[in-house]
Coordinates of C-alpha atoms and ligand atoms in Angstrom, one line a residue:
M1 CA 0.0 0.0 0.0
E2 CA 1.0 3.6 -0.6
L3 CA 1.8 5.7 2.4
N4 CA -1.0 8.2 1.6
E5 CA -3.6 5.3 1.5
I6 CA -2.4 4.0 4.9
I7 CA -2.7 7.5 6.3
E8 CA -6.2 7.9 4.9
L9 CA -7.3 4.6 6.6
D10 CA -5.7 5.6 9.9
K11 CA -7.4 9.0 9.9
K12 CA -10.8 7.4 9.1
Y13 CA -10.7 4.3 11.3
F14 CA -8.1 4.6 14.1
V15 CA -8.8 6.5 17.4
N16 CA -6.7 9.6 17.1
T17 CA -4.7 9.6 20.3
F18 CA -1.3 9.9 18.4
G19 CA -2.2 13.0 16.4
N20 CA -0.3 13.7 13.2
R21 CA 2.2 10.9 13.2
T22 CA 5.6 11.1 11.5
P23 CA 4.6 10.5 7.9
V24 CA 6.3 7.1 7.3
C25 CA 5.3 3.5 7.5
F26 CA 8.1 0.9 8.0
E27 CA 8.0 -2.3 6.1
Y28 CA 11.0 -4.2 7.4
G29 CA 14.1 -3.8 9.6
K30 CA 17.5 -5.4 10.2
G31 CA 19.8 -4.6 13.0
I32 CA 19.8 -0.8 13.5
N33 CA 18.1 0.0 10.3
L34 CA 14.4 0.2 9.2
W35 CA 13.1 0.5 5.6
S36 CA 9.9 2.4 4.8
T37 CA 7.2 1.3 2.4
D38 CA 8.6 3.7 -0.2
G39 CA 12.0 2.0 0.1
K40 CA 13.9 4.6 2.1
K41 CA 16.5 3.4 4.7
Y42 CA 16.5 4.8 8.2
T43 CA 18.9 4.4 11.1
D44 CA 16.9 3.8 14.3
L45 CA 18.3 5.5 17.3
F46 CA 15.0 5.4 19.2
A47 CA 14.3 1.6 19.3
G48 CA 10.6 2.1 19.5
I49 CA 11.0 4.0 22.8
A50 CA 13.7 1.8 24.4
V51 CA 12.0 -1.4 23.3
S52 CA 14.0 -2.9 20.4
A53 CA 17.1 -3.6 22.5
L54 CA 18.5 -6.1 19.9
G55 CA 17.6 -3.9 17.0
H56 CA 15.2 -5.2 14.4
S57 CA 14.7 -8.8 13.3
H58 CA 17.5 -10.2 15.4
P59 CA 17.8 -13.9 14.4
N60 CA 17.7 -15.1 18.0
L61 CA 14.4 -13.3 18.7
V62 CA 12.9 -14.3 15.3
N63 CA 13.9 -17.9 15.7
A64 CA 12.5 -18.1 19.3
I65 CA 9.1 -16.7 18.1
K66 CA 9.0 -19.1 15.1
A67 CA 10.0 -22.1 17.2
Q68 CA 7.4 -21.5 19.9
A69 CA 4.7 -20.5 17.4
E70 CA 5.1 -23.8 15.6
K71 CA 4.7 -25.7 18.9
F72 CA 1.9 -23.7 20.4
I73 CA 1.3 -20.0 21.3
H74 CA -0.8 -19.8 24.4
C75 CA -2.1 -21.8 27.3
S76 CA -3.6 -20.4 30.5
N77 CA -1.8 -20.0 33.8
L78 CA -3.8 -22.9 35.1
Y79 CA -1.0 -25.1 33.7
Y80 CA 2.8 -25.1 34.3
I81 CA 4.7 -23.2 31.5
E82 CA 8.3 -24.2 30.9
S83 CA 9.5 -21.0 29.3
Q84 CA 7.8 -18.9 32.1
A85 CA 9.7 -20.9 34.8
K86 CA 13.0 -20.6 32.9
L87 CA 12.6 -16.9 32.2
A88 CA 11.7 -16.2 35.9
K89 CA 14.9 -18.1 36.9
L90 CA 17.0 -16.2 34.4
L91 CA 15.7 -12.9 35.8
V92 CA 16.2 -14.0 39.5
D93 CA 19.8 -15.3 38.7
N94 CA 20.8 -11.9 37.3
T95 CA 19.0 -9.4 39.6
C96 CA 18.3 -8.8 43.3
A97 CA 14.8 -10.3 42.9
D98 CA 13.7 -13.7 44.3
K99 CA 10.4 -14.0 42.6
V100 CA 8.8 -12.7 39.3
F101 CA 5.3 -12.2 38.0
F102 CA 4.7 -11.6 34.3
S103 CA 2.3 -9.1 32.7
N104 CA 1.8 -7.7 29.2
S105 CA 3.1 -4.2 29.6
G106 CA 4.9 -1.8 31.8
A107 CA 1.8 -0.1 33.2
E108 CA 0.5 -3.6 34.2
A109 CA 3.7 -4.5 35.8
N110 CA 3.5 -1.3 37.9
E111 CA -0.1 -2.1 38.8
G112 CA 1.2 -5.4 40.1
A113 CA 3.8 -3.6 42.2
I114 CA 1.3 -1.2 43.6
K115 CA -1.1 -4.0 44.5
L116 CA 1.7 -6.1 46.1
A117 CA 2.8 -3.2 48.3
R118 CA -0.8 -2.6 49.5
I119 CA -1.7 -6.2 50.1
Y120 CA 1.5 -6.8 52.0
F121 CA 0.5 -4.3 54.7
K122 CA -3.1 -5.4 54.7
K123 CA -2.1 -8.9 55.5
K124 CA 0.3 -7.7 58.2
G125 CA -2.7 -6.1 59.9
M126 CA -1.8 -2.6 58.9
P127 CA -4.6 -1.7 56.4
H128 CA -4.1 2.0 56.9
K129 CA -0.8 1.7 55.0
F130 CA -1.9 2.2 51.4
E131 CA -0.4 5.5 50.3
I132 CA 2.4 5.5 47.7
I133 CA 4.8 8.5 47.3
T134 CA 6.0 9.1 43.7
L135 CA 8.1 11.9 42.1
E136 CA 7.1 15.0 40.2
K137 CA 7.9 14.6 36.4
S138 CA 7.6 10.8 36.8
F139 CA 5.9 8.5 34.3
H140 CA 4.5 5.1 35.4
G141 CA 2.0 4.2 32.7
R142 CA -1.5 4.9 31.3
T143 CA -3.9 2.9 33.4
L144 CA -6.0 4.8 36.0
A145 CA -3.8 3.8 38.9
T146 CA -0.5 4.4 37.0
I147 CA -1.6 7.9 35.8
A148 CA -2.4 8.7 39.4
A149 CA 1.2 7.6 40.2
T150 CA 2.6 9.6 37.4
G151 CA 3.8 13.1 38.3
Q152 CA 2.7 15.0 35.2
D153 CA -0.5 17.0 34.8
K154 CA -0.9 16.4 31.1
Y155 CA -1.6 12.7 31.6
Q156 CA -3.9 13.2 34.6
K157 CA -6.1 16.2 33.8
P158 CA -8.6 14.6 31.5
Y159 CA -9.2 11.7 33.9
S160 CA -9.9 13.3 37.3
P161 CA -11.0 12.3 39.8
L162 CA -7.8 10.3 40.0
T163 CA -7.3 7.0 41.8
P164 CA -6.6 8.2 45.4
S165 CA -3.6 7.7 47.7
F166 CA -0.7 8.8 45.5
L167 CA 1.4 11.7 46.8
K168 CA 4.0 13.6 44.8
V169 CA 7.3 15.0 45.9
P170 CA 10.1 16.7 44.0
A171 CA 13.0 14.5 42.9
N172 CA 16.4 14.7 44.7
D173 CA 14.9 16.4 47.8
L174 CA 15.2 14.1 50.7
E175 CA 13.6 16.5 53.2
A176 CA 10.5 16.8 51.1
L177 CA 10.2 13.0 51.1
K178 CA 10.8 12.8 54.8
N179 CA 8.0 15.3 55.4
A180 CA 5.6 13.4 53.1
I181 CA 5.9 10.0 54.8
T182 CA 3.1 9.3 57.3
E183 CA 1.8 6.2 59.0
N184 CA -0.3 5.7 55.9
T185 CA 2.7 5.4 53.5
C186 CA 3.4 1.9 52.2
A187 CA 5.9 2.6 49.5
I188 CA 8.0 5.0 47.5
M189 CA 8.0 4.4 43.8
L190 CA 10.4 6.1 41.3
E191 CA 12.3 5.6 38.1
P192 CA 16.1 5.4 38.5
I193 CA 16.4 7.8 35.6
Q194 CA 13.2 9.6 34.6
G195 CA 12.5 8.8 30.9
E196 CA 9.2 10.4 29.8
G197 CA 9.9 13.3 32.2
G198 CA 12.9 14.3 30.1
I199 CA 15.9 12.0 31.0
N200 CA 16.2 13.4 34.6
L201 CA 18.9 11.9 36.7
I202 CA 18.4 10.8 40.3
S203 CA 21.4 11.5 42.5
T204 CA 23.2 8.6 44.2
E205 CA 23.0 10.5 47.5
Y206 CA 19.2 10.8 47.1
M207 CA 18.7 7.1 46.1
K208 CA 20.8 5.9 49.1
G209 CA 18.8 8.3 51.3
V210 CA 15.5 6.9 50.0
R211 CA 16.7 3.4 50.7
E212 CA 17.6 4.3 54.2
L213 CA 14.3 6.1 54.8
C214 CA 12.4 3.1 53.5
D215 CA 14.3 0.8 55.9
K216 CA 13.8 3.1 58.8
E217 CA 10.1 3.5 58.2
G218 CA 9.5 -0.1 57.3
I219 CA 8.1 0.7 53.9
F220 CA 9.0 -0.5 50.4
L221 CA 11.2 1.0 47.7
I222 CA 9.6 0.2 44.3
L223 CA 11.8 1.0 41.3
D224 CA 10.1 1.4 37.9
E225 CA 12.8 0.1 35.5
V226 CA 10.5 -0.3 32.6
Q227 CA 12.6 2.1 30.5
S228 CA 15.9 2.0 32.4
G229 CA 16.2 -1.8 32.8
L230 CA 18.0 -4.5 30.9
G231 CA 21.1 -2.7 29.8
R232 CA 19.7 0.6 28.7
T233 CA 21.8 2.6 31.2
G234 CA 25.0 0.6 30.9
K235 CA 24.2 -1.7 33.8
L236 CA 21.7 -4.6 33.6
L237 CA 19.5 -2.8 36.1
A238 CA 19.8 0.9 36.7
Y239 CA 19.6 0.4 40.5
Q240 CA 23.1 -1.1 40.2
H241 CA 24.5 2.4 39.6
F242 CA 23.4 3.4 43.1
G243 CA 24.7 0.6 45.2
I244 CA 21.2 -0.1 46.6
E245 CA 18.6 -2.8 46.0
P246 CA 14.8 -2.2 45.7
D247 CA 12.2 -4.4 47.3
I248 CA 10.2 -4.5 44.1
F249 CA 11.1 -3.5 40.6
T250 CA 9.3 -3.6 37.3
L251 CA 10.4 -4.3 33.7
A252 CA 8.8 -4.2 30.3
K253 CA 10.0 -2.4 27.1
A254 CA 13.3 -4.2 26.3
L255 CA 12.2 -7.4 28.1
G256 CA 10.5 -8.7 25.0
G257 CA 12.7 -6.8 22.5
G258 CA 9.4 -5.8 20.8
F259 CA 7.2 -8.6 21.9
P260 CA 4.7 -7.4 24.6
I261 CA 5.7 -8.6 28.0
G262 CA 6.2 -7.0 31.4
A263 CA 7.5 -8.3 34.8
M264 CA 7.1 -7.4 38.4
C265 CA 10.1 -8.6 40.3
A266 CA 10.3 -8.7 44.1
K267 CA 12.2 -9.9 47.2
D268 CA 10.8 -13.1 48.6
H269 CA 9.4 -11.7 51.9
V270 CA 7.4 -9.1 49.9
A271 CA 6.3 -11.5 47.1
K272 CA 4.9 -13.9 49.6
A273 CA 2.0 -11.4 50.2
F274 CA 0.6 -12.5 46.9
E275 CA -1.2 -15.8 47.5
P276 CA -3.4 -17.8 45.2
G277 CA -6.2 -15.7 43.8
D278 CA -4.7 -12.3 44.8
H279 CA -3.5 -11.4 41.3
G280 CA -3.6 -12.8 37.8
S281 CA -3.4 -12.4 34.1
T282 CA -4.8 -14.2 31.0
Y283 CA -1.9 -13.5 28.7
G284 CA 0.8 -12.6 31.2
G285 CA 3.7 -14.9 31.0
N286 CA 2.3 -17.0 28.1
P287 CA 4.6 -19.5 26.3
L288 CA 5.2 -17.2 23.2
A289 CA 6.0 -14.1 25.3
C290 CA 8.3 -16.0 27.7
S291 CA 10.3 -18.0 25.1
T292 CA 10.7 -14.8 23.1
S293 CA 11.8 -12.8 26.2
F294 CA 14.1 -15.7 27.2
A295 CA 15.9 -15.4 23.9
V296 CA 16.2 -11.6 24.3
M297 CA 17.6 -11.8 27.8
E298 CA 20.1 -14.5 26.9
T299 CA 21.2 -12.5 23.9
I300 CA 21.7 -9.3 26.0
L301 CA 23.8 -11.4 28.5
N302 CA 25.7 -13.6 26.0
E303 CA 26.6 -10.8 23.5
N304 CA 27.7 -8.5 26.3
L305 CA 25.2 -5.8 25.3
V306 CA 25.2 -4.3 28.8
E307 CA 28.9 -3.6 28.5
N308 CA 28.4 -2.3 24.9
S309 CA 25.7 0.0 26.1
A310 CA 28.0 1.4 28.8
K311 CA 30.9 1.8 26.3
M312 CA 28.9 3.2 23.4
G313 CA 26.9 5.4 25.8
D314 CA 30.1 7.0 27.1
Y315 CA 31.3 7.6 23.6
F316 CA 28.0 9.0 22.4
I317 CA 27.7 11.4 25.4
G318 CA 31.3 12.5 24.8
Q319 CA 30.6 13.2 21.2
L320 CA 27.4 15.1 22.0
N321 CA 29.2 17.1 24.6
K322 CA 31.6 18.2 21.8
L323 CA 28.6 19.4 19.9
K324 CA 27.4 21.2 23.0
E325 CA 30.7 23.2 22.9
K326 CA 30.0 24.2 19.3
H327 CA 26.2 24.9 19.5
S328 CA 25.4 27.2 22.4
F329 CA 21.7 26.3 22.4
I330 CA 22.6 22.9 23.7
T331 CA 22.7 23.6 27.4
E332 CA 23.2 20.0 28.8
V333 CA 23.7 16.4 27.7
R334 CA 22.6 14.0 30.4
G335 CA 22.0 10.4 30.8
K336 CA 23.7 7.0 31.4
G337 CA 24.6 4.4 28.9
L338 CA 22.3 4.6 25.9
M339 CA 19.5 6.6 27.7
I340 CA 20.5 10.1 26.6
G341 CA 18.7 13.5 26.8
I342 CA 19.9 16.7 25.1
Q343 CA 18.6 19.8 26.8
L344 CA 18.1 22.8 24.5
S345 CA 17.7 26.5 25.6
N346 CA 15.1 26.9 22.9
D347 CA 11.9 25.0 22.0
K348 CA 13.1 23.5 18.7
A349 CA 13.4 19.9 19.9
K350 CA 10.5 18.7 17.7
E351 CA 11.8 20.5 14.6
I352 CA 15.3 19.1 15.0
V353 CA 13.9 15.6 15.5
T354 CA 11.9 16.2 12.2
A355 CA 15.1 17.3 10.4
C356 CA 16.9 14.2 11.6
F357 CA 14.0 12.1 10.3
E358 CA 14.2 13.8 6.9
N359 CA 17.9 12.9 7.0
G360 CA 17.2 9.2 7.7
Y361 CA 17.7 9.2 11.5
L362 CA 15.0 8.3 14.1
I363 CA 15.3 10.0 17.4
G364 CA 12.6 11.5 19.7
N365 CA 11.8 14.5 21.8
V366 CA 10.2 14.9 25.2
G367 CA 8.4 18.2 25.4
P368 CA 9.6 21.2 23.4
S369 CA 13.2 21.4 24.7
V370 CA 14.6 17.9 25.2
I371 CA 15.8 15.6 22.5
R372 CA 16.0 12.0 23.5
V373 CA 18.2 9.2 22.1
L374 CA 17.5 5.6 23.0
P375 CA 19.3 3.4 20.4
P376 CA 19.3 -0.4 20.3
L377 CA 22.0 -1.8 22.6
I378 CA 23.7 -3.4 19.5
L379 CA 24.9 0.2 18.5
K380 CA 28.4 0.5 17.0
Q381 CA 30.8 3.4 17.1
E382 CA 30.4 3.9 13.4
D383 CA 26.7 4.3 13.8
I384 CA 27.3 7.1 16.4
D385 CA 29.9 8.8 14.1
G386 CA 27.5 8.7 11.2
F387 CA 24.7 10.3 13.3
I388 CA 27.0 12.9 14.9
Q389 CA 28.1 14.2 11.5
V390 CA 24.5 14.6 10.3
F391 CA 23.3 16.0 13.6
D392 CA 26.1 18.6 13.7
R393 CA 25.0 19.8 10.3
I394 CA 21.4 20.0 11.3
L395 CA 22.2 21.9 14.5
S396 CA 24.3 24.4 12.5
N397 CA 21.2 25.1 10.3
F398 CA 19.1 25.7 13.4
A399 CA 21.7 28.0 14.9
S400 CA 21.4 30.3 11.9
K401 CA 17.6 30.3 12.0
Ligands
PLP1 C1 6.9 3.1 29.1 C2 6.9 3.2 30.5 C3 5.8 2.7 31.3 C4 4.6 2.2 30.6 O1 4.8 1.0 29.9 P1 3.7 0.5 28.9 O2 4.2 -0.8 28.4 O3 3.5 1.5 27.9 O4 2.5 0.3 29.7 C5 5.9 2.7 32.7 N1 7.0 3.3 33.3 C6 8.0 3.8 32.6 C7 9.2 4.3 33.4 C8 8.0 3.8 31.2 O5 9.0 4.3 30.5

């Protein structure tokens, strides 16, 4: 089909929550590249918002999907599922978690974390402990509970009244957090690096302080690693940067490398609060999702993609900092590994992203003044060099505008 026919169908039949999309439709991909229906080649430095960690059509992922689909795709959680058990073990072996529950998305994984924190205290005879403190500028998903947890008005406004019992505090302000904790608090939930809020870093001092506060108050630290997890920041889990461990953390995005799956991971003493009947999912952890995710996880581990993310991230951030010296409207380059934000002093982020697209590079913006780069973890130095050259030229054009 021609692009204009696809756009026409979309406008006529699809609920318009995504507005005017970038005018392109991709037909196939390989590695870091995507090809559009009109035959143009693109370099993908956005990975479908930190999802396609292995790039596109990685043979390990494709073969895992094929092999499982040929056996069978789905059975219910009334039966034991080999790939589910194996994937849970792989996650536990490589993280601080003791137990895992699978969902279909990041928001759903966060719902599971919120429910687990609440039910834990209910079962301990402390039903008044149900409030969760989250951070301003955070993003935790699009369900009613997770938009209430999210610290951004734009996601919440249309849906008030919001699910109650979520409190917001500013990031990196330990005093504010201390003051917000009451006898009703059951958990603090945050992203180790805020993604949708604009690649905002959390300081090590703050994270350590939050951990200490949680221990002192006997409440849980929930980390939303949906975007930061599985190598994105140059560590397998972003909490490893801080020298702390959460009680509960959530994963999705890179976990399936493009196949929908999420996970709620917890320490054993917390996870025990979920007993038969307390939580569930029809699709969550089904054979196809788990065997696909197992192949993705194994590939990330076996092909040293976490180390590659750290190394390429350092190089990428270094090269971007050189551009910052040259183009004064770049005021900051921030991030860890391959989770990178470029702060502008103007509101041209969207226009610059569009110019990159027109030059064959896919990146993103968050809000008007932050450009976001989230490449596949298989990124090579030559990919970065190619982009930097084009980006430099584009920035020069914008400087003269
Ligand atoms: C993307 C994201 C979510 C939501 O994940 P979905 O799969 O879209 O539900 C939650 N938390 C964070 C930090 C995210 O980046």
